PDB file of C-alpha atoms in Angstrom:
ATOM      1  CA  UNK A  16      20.486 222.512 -98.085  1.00  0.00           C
ATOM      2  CA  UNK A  17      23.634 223.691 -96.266  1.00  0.00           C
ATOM      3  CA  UNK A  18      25.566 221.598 -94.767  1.00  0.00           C
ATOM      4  CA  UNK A  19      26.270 220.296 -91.275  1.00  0.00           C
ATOM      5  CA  UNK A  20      30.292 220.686 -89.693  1.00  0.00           C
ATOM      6  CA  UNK A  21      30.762 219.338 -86.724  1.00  0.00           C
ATOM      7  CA  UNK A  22      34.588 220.191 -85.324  1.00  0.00           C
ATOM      8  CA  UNK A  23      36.131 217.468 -82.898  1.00  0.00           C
ATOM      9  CA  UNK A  24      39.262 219.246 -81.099  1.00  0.00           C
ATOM     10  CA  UNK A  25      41.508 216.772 -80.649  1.00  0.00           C
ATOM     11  CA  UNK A  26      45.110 216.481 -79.078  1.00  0.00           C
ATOM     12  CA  UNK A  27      48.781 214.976 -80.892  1.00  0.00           C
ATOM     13  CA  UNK A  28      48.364 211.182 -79.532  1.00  0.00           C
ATOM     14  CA  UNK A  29      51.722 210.655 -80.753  1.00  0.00           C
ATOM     15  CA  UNK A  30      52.897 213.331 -77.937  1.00  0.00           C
ATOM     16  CA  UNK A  31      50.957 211.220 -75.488  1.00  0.00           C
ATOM     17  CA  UNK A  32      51.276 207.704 -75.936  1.00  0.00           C
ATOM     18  CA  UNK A  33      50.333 206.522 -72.699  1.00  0.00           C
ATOM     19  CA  UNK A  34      46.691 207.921 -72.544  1.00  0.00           C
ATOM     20  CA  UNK A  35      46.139 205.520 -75.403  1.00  0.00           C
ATOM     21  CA  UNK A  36      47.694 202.953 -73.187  1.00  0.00           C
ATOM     22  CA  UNK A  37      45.399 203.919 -70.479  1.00  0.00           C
ATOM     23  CA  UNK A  38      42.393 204.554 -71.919  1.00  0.00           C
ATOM     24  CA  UNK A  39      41.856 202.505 -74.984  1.00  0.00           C
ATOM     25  CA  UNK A  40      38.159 201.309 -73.841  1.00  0.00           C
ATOM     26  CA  UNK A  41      37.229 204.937 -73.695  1.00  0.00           C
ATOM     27  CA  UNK A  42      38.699 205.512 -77.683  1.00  0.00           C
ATOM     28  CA  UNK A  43      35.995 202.799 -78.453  1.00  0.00           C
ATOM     29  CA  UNK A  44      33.355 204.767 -76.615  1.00  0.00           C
ATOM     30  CA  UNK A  45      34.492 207.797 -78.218  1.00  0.00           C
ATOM     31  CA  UNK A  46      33.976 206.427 -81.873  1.00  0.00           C
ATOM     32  CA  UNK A  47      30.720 204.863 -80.909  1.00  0.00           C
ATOM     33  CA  UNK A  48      29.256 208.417 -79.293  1.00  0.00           C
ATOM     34  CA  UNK A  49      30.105 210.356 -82.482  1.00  0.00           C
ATOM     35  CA  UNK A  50      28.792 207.770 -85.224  1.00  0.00           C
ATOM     36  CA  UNK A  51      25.510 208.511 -83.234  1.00  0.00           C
ATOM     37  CA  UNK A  52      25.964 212.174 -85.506  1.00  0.00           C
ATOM     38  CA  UNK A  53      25.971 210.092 -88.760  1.00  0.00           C
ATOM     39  CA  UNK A  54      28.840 211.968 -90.486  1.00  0.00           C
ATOM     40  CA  UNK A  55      28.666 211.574 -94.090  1.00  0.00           C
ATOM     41  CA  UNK A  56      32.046 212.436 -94.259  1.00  0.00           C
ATOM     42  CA  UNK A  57      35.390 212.710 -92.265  1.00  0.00           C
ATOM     43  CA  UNK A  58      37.534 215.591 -92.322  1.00  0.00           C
ATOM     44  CA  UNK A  59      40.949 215.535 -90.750  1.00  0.00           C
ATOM     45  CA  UNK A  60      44.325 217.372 -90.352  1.00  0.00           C
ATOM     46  CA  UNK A  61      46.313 216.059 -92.860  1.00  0.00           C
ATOM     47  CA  UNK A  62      48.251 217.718 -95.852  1.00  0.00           C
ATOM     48  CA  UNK A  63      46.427 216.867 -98.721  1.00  0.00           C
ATOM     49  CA  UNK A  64      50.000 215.623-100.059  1.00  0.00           C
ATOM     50  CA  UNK A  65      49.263 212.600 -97.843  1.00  0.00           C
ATOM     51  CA  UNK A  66      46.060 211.775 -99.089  1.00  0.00           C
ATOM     52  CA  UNK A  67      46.695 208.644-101.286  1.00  0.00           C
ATOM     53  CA  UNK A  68      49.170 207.588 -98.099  1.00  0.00           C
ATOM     54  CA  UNK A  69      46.433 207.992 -95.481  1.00  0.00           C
ATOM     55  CA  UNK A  70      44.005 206.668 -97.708  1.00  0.00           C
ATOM     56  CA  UNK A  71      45.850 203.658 -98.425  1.00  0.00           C
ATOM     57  CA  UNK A  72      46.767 202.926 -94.694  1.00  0.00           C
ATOM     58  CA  UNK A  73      42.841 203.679 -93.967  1.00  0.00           C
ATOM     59  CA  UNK A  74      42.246 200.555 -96.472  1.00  0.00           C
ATOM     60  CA  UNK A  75      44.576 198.299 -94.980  1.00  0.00           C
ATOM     61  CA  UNK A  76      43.085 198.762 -91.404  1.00  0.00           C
ATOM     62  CA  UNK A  77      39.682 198.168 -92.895  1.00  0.00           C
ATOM     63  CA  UNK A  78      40.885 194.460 -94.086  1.00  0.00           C
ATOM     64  CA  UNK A  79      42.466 194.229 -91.013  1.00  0.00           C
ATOM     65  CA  UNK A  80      46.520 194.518 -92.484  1.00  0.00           C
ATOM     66  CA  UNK A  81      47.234 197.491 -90.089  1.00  0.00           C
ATOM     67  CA  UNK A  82      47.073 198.271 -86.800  1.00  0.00           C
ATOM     68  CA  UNK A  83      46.400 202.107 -86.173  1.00  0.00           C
ATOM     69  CA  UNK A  84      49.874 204.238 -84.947  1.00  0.00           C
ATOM     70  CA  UNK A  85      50.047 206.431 -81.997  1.00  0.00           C
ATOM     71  CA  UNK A  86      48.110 208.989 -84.361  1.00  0.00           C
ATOM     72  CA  UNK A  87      44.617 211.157 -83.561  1.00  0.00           C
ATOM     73  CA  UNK A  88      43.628 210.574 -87.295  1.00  0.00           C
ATOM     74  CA  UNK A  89      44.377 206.819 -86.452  1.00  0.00           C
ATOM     75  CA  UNK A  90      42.981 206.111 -83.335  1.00  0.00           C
ATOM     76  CA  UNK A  91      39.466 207.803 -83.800  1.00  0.00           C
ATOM     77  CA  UNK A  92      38.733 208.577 -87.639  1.00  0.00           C
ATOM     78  CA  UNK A  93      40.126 205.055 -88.678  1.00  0.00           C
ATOM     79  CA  UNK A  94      37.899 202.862 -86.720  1.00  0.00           C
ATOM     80  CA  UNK A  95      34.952 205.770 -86.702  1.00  0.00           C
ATOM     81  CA  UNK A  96      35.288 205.126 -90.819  1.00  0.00           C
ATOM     82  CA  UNK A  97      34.906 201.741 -90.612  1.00  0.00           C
ATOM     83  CA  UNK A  98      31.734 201.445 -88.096  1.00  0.00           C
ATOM     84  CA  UNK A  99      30.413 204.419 -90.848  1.00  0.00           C
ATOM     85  CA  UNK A 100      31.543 201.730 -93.487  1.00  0.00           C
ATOM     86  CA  UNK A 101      33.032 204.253 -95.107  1.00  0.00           C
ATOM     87  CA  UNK A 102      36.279 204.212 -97.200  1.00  0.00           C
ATOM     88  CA  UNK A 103      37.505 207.356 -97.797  1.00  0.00           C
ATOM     89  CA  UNK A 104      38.516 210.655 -95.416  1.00  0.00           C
ATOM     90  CA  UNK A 105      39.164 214.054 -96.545  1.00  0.00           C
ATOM     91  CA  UNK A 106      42.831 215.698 -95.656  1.00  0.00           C
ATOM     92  CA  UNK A 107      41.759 219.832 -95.068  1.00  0.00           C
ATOM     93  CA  UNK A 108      45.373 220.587 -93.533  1.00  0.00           C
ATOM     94  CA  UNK A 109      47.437 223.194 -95.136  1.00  0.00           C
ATOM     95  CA  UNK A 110      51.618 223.068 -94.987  1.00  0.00           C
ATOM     96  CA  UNK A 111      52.722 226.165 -93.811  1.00  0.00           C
ATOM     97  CA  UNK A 112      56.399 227.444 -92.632  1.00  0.00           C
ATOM     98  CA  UNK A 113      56.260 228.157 -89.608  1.00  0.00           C
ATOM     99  CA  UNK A 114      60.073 229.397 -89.233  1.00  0.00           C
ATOM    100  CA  UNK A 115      60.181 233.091 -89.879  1.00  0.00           C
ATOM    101  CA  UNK A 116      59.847 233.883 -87.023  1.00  0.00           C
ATOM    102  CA  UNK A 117      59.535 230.269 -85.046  1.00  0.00           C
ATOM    103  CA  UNK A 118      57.720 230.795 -81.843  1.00  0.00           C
ATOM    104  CA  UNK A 119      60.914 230.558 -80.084  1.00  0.00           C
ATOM    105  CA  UNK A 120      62.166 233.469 -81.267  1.00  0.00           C
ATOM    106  CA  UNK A 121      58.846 235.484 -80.418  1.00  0.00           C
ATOM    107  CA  UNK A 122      59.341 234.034 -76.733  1.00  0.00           C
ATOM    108  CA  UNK A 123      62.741 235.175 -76.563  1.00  0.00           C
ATOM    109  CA  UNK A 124      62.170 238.523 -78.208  1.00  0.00           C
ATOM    110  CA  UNK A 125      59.508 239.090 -75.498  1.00  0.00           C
ATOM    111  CA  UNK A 126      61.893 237.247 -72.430  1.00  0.00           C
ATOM    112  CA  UNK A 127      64.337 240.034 -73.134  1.00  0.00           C
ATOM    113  CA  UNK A 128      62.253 243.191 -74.205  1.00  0.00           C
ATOM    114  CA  UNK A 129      58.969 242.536 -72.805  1.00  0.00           C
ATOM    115  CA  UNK A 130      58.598 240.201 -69.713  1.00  0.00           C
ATOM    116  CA  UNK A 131      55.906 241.363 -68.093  1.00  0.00           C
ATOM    117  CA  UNK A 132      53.705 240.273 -71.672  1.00  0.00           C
ATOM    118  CA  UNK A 133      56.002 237.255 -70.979  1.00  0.00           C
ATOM    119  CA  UNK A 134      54.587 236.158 -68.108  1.00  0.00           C
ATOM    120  CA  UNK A 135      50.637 237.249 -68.853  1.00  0.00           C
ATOM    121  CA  UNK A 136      51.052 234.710 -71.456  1.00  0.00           C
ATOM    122  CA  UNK A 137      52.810 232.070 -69.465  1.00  0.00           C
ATOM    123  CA  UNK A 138      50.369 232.487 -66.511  1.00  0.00           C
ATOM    124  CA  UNK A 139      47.815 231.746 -68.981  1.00  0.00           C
ATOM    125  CA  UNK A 140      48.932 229.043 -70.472  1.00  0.00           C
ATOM    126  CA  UNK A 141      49.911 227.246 -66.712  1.00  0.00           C
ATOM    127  CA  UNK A 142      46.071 228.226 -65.506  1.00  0.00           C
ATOM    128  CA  UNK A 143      45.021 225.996 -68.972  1.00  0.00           C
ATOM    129  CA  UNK A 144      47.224 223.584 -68.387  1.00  0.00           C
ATOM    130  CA  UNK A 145      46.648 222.821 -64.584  1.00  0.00           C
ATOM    131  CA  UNK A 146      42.630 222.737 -66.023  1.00  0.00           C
ATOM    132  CA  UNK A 147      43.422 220.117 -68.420  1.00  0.00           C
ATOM    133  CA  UNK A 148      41.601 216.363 -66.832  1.00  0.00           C
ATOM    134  CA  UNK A 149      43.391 213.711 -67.792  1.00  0.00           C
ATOM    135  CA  UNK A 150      42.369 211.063 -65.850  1.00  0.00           C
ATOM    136  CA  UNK A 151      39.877 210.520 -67.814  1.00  0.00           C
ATOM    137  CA  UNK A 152      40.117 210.547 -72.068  1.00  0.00           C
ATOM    138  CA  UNK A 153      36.445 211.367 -71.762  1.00  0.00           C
ATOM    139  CA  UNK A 154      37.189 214.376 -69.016  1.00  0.00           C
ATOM    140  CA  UNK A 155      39.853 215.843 -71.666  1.00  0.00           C
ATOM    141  CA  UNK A 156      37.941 216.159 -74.864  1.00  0.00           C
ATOM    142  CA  UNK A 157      35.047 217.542 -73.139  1.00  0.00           C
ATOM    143  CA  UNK A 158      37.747 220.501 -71.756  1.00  0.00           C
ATOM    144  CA  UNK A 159      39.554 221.064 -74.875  1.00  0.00           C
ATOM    145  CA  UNK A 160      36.286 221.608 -77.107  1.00  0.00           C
ATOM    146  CA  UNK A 161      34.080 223.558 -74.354  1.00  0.00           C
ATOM    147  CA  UNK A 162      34.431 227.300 -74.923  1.00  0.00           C
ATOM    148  CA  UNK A 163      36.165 228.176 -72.256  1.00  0.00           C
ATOM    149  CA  UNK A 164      39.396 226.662 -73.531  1.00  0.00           C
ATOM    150  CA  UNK A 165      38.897 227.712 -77.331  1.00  0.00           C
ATOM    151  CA  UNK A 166      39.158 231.412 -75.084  1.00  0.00           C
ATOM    152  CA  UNK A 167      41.699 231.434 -72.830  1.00  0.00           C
ATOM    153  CA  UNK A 168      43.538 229.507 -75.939  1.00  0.00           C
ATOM    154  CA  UNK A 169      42.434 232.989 -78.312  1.00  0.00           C
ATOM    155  CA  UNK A 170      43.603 235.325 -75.398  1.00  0.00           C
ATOM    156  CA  UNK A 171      47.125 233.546 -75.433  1.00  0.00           C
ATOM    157  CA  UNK A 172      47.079 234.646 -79.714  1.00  0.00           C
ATOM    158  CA  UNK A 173      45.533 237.736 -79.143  1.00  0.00           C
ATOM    159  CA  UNK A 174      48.366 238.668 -76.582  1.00  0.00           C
ATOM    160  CA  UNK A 175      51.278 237.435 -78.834  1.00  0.00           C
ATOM    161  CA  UNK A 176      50.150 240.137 -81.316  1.00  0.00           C
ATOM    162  CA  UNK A 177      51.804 242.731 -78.944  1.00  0.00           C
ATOM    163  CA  UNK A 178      55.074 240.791 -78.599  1.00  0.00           C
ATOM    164  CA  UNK A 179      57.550 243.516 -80.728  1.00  0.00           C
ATOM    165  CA  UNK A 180      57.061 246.924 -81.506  1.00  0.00           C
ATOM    166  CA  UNK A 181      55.993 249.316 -84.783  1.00  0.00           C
ATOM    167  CA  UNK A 182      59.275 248.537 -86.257  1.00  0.00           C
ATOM    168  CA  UNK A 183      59.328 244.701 -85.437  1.00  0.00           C
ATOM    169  CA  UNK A 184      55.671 242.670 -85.705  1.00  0.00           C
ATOM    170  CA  UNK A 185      57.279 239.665 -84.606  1.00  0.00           C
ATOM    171  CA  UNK A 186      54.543 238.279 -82.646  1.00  0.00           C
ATOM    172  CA  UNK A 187      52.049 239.466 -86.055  1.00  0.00           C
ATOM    173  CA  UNK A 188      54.510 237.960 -88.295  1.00  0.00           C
ATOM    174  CA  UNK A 189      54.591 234.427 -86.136  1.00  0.00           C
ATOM    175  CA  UNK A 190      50.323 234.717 -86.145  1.00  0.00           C
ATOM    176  CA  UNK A 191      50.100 235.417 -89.795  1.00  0.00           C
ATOM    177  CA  UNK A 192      51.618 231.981 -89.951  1.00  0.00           C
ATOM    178  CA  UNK A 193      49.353 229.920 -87.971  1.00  0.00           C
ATOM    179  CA  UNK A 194      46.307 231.947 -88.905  1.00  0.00           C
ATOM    180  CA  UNK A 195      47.413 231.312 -92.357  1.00  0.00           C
ATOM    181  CA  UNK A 196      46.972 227.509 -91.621  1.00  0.00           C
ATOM    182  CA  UNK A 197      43.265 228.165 -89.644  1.00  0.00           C
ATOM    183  CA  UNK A 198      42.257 230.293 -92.873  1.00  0.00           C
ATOM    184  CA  UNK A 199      43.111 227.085 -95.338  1.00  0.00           C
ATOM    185  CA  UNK A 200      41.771 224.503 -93.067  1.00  0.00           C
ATOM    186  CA  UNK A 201      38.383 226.517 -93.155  1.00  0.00           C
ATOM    187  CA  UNK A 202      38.816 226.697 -96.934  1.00  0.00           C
ATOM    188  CA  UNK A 203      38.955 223.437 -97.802  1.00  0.00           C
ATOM    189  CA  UNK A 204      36.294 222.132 -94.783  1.00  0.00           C
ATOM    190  CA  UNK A 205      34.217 223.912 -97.072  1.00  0.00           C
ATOM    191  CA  UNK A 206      35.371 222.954-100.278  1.00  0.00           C
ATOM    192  CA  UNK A 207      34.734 219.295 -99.160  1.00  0.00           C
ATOM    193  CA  UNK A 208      31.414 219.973 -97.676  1.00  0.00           C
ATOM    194  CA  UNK A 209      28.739 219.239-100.399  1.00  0.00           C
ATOM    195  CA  UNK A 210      24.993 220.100-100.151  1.00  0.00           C
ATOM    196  CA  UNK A 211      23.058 217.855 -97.465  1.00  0.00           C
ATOM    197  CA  UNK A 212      26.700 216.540 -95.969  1.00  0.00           C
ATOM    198  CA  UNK A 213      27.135 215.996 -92.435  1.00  0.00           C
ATOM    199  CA  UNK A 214      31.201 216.506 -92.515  1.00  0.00           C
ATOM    200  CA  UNK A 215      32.989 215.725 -88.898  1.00  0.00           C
ATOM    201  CA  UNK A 216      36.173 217.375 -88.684  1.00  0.00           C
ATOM    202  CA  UNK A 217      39.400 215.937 -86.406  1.00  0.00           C
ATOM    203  CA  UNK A 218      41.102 219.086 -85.760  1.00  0.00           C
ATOM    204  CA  UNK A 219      43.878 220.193 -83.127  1.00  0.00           C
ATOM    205  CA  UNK A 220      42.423 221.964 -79.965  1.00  0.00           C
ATOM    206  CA  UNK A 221      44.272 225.358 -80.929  1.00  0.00           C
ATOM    207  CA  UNK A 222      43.115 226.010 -84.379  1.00  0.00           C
ATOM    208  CA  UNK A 223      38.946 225.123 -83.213  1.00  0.00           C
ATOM    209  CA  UNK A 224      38.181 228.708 -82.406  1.00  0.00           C
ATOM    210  CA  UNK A 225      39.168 230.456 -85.714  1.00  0.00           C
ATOM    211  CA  UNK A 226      38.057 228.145 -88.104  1.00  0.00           C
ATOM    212  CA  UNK A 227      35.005 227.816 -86.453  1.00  0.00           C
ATOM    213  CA  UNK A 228      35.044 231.162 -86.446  1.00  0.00           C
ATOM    214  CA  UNK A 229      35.618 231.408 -90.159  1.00  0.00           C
ATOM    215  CA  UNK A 230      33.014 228.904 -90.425  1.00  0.00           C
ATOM    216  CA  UNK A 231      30.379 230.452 -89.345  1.00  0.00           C
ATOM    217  CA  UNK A 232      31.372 233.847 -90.831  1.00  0.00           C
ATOM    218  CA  UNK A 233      30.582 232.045 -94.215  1.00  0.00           C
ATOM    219  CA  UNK A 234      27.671 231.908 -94.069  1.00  0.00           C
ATOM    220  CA  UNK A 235      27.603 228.649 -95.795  1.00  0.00           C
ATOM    221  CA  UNK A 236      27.323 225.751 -93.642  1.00  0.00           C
ATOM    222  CA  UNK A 237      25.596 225.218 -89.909  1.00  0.00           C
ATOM    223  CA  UNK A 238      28.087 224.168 -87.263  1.00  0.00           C
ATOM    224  CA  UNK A 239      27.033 221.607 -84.874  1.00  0.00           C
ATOM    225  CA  UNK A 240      27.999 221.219 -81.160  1.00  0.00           C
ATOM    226  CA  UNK A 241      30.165 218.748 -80.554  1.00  0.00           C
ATOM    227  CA  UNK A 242      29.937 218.081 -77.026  1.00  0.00           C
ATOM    228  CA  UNK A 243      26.573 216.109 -76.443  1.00  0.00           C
ATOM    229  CA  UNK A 244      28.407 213.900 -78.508  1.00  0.00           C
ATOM    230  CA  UNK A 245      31.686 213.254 -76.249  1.00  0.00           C
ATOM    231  CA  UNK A 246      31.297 210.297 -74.020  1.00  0.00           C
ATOM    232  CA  UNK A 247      30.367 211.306 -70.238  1.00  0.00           C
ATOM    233  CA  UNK A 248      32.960 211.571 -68.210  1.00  0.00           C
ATOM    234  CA  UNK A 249      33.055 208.398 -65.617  1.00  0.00           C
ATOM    235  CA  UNK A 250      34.409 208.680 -61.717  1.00  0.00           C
ATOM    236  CA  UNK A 251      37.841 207.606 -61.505  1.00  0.00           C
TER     237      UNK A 251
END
């Protein structure tokens, strides 16, 4: 029996402590809403060099030692294990430098050689941005995981492939990177997904498309939609 994966985009809470501040009653209705999937495991973004670490913090918050930080993995797969009852979560991240060439130095390559690419991707990026709700917690993870996101997001990558030219792949070089990082978390999501497992997945909003994508290329597990399982969005 293959397995189930279920990908939950999420967004770096530590980046944005105050819509934990703000919407801490709708974390609790986000935990509740997915244990309705009955994940038999939890997958999350971590190097697997932090496992025992996370693992040990994740057994401290169950006895009640630890308060969760300003953390994605934290606030939603910490309390989400313990209404599961479950004592364990799997780290699928990969550590991978991301400095040669840093995305600044694609930007600047293309702010001095190519601004018109420049600016496609920059418009695009402002038109996802200004889409982004966040007056609600449930209003933003419905955005970031509905397809139209994962897209624009993959037409931002696909356009940062062009940035250089024969002689310099510096926009290639910079995606080989981070697709290097989408490639391993798909590895190990499937490495940790047994037969008859129903394994959620806390990943960041920019990597869901391609390991989906390398998900379901696989052939080896069934991915699951993971937006009837968001929280409805409430009036503000």
């Amino acid at each position: 029996m293959k397995p189930d994966i279920m990908l939950l985009g999420t967004f770096h809470m530590a980046v944005e402590p105050e819509m934990i501040h703000k919407h801490k009653e709708e974390l609790s209705s986000l935990t509740a809403s997915l244990k309705e999937w009955k994940p038999t495991k939890i997958a999350v973004e971590k190097s697997f060099f932090l496992e025992e670490e996370l693992n040990k913090r994740l057994e401290q918050f169950l006895k009640g030692e630890q308060a969760p930080a300003f953390d994605e993995v934290e606030q939603i797969a910490f309390p989400l294990a313990a209404s599961l009852e479950q004592n364990h979560l799997y780290p699928v991240d990969e550590i991978v430098d991301m400095s040669t060439p840093s995305l600044e130095q694609v930007f600047s390559w293309a702010g001095e050689h190519q601004p018109e690419l420049l600016n496609d991707i920059l418009s695009i990026q402002q038109d996802v941005k200004q889409m982004e709700d966040k007056q609600t917690l449930a209003g933003y993870f419905r955005y970031i995981n509905h397809e139209d996101y994962k897209e624009q997001l993959q037409r931002v990558y696909m356009k940062l492939t062009r940035v250089g030219d024969r002689q310099h792949q510096i926009g290639v070089h910079w995606l080989k990177q981070w697709h290097h990082r989408d490639l391993a978390m798909a590895a190990n999501i499937l490495r940790t997904a047994g037969p008859g497992d129903r394994v959620l997945v806390l990943v960041g909003a920019d990597h869901l498309h391609l390991v989906e994508q390398f998900l379901q290329e696989s052939g080896d597990v069934v991915i699951q939609d993971v937006v009837p399982y968001l929280p409805e969005k409430k009036n503000v």
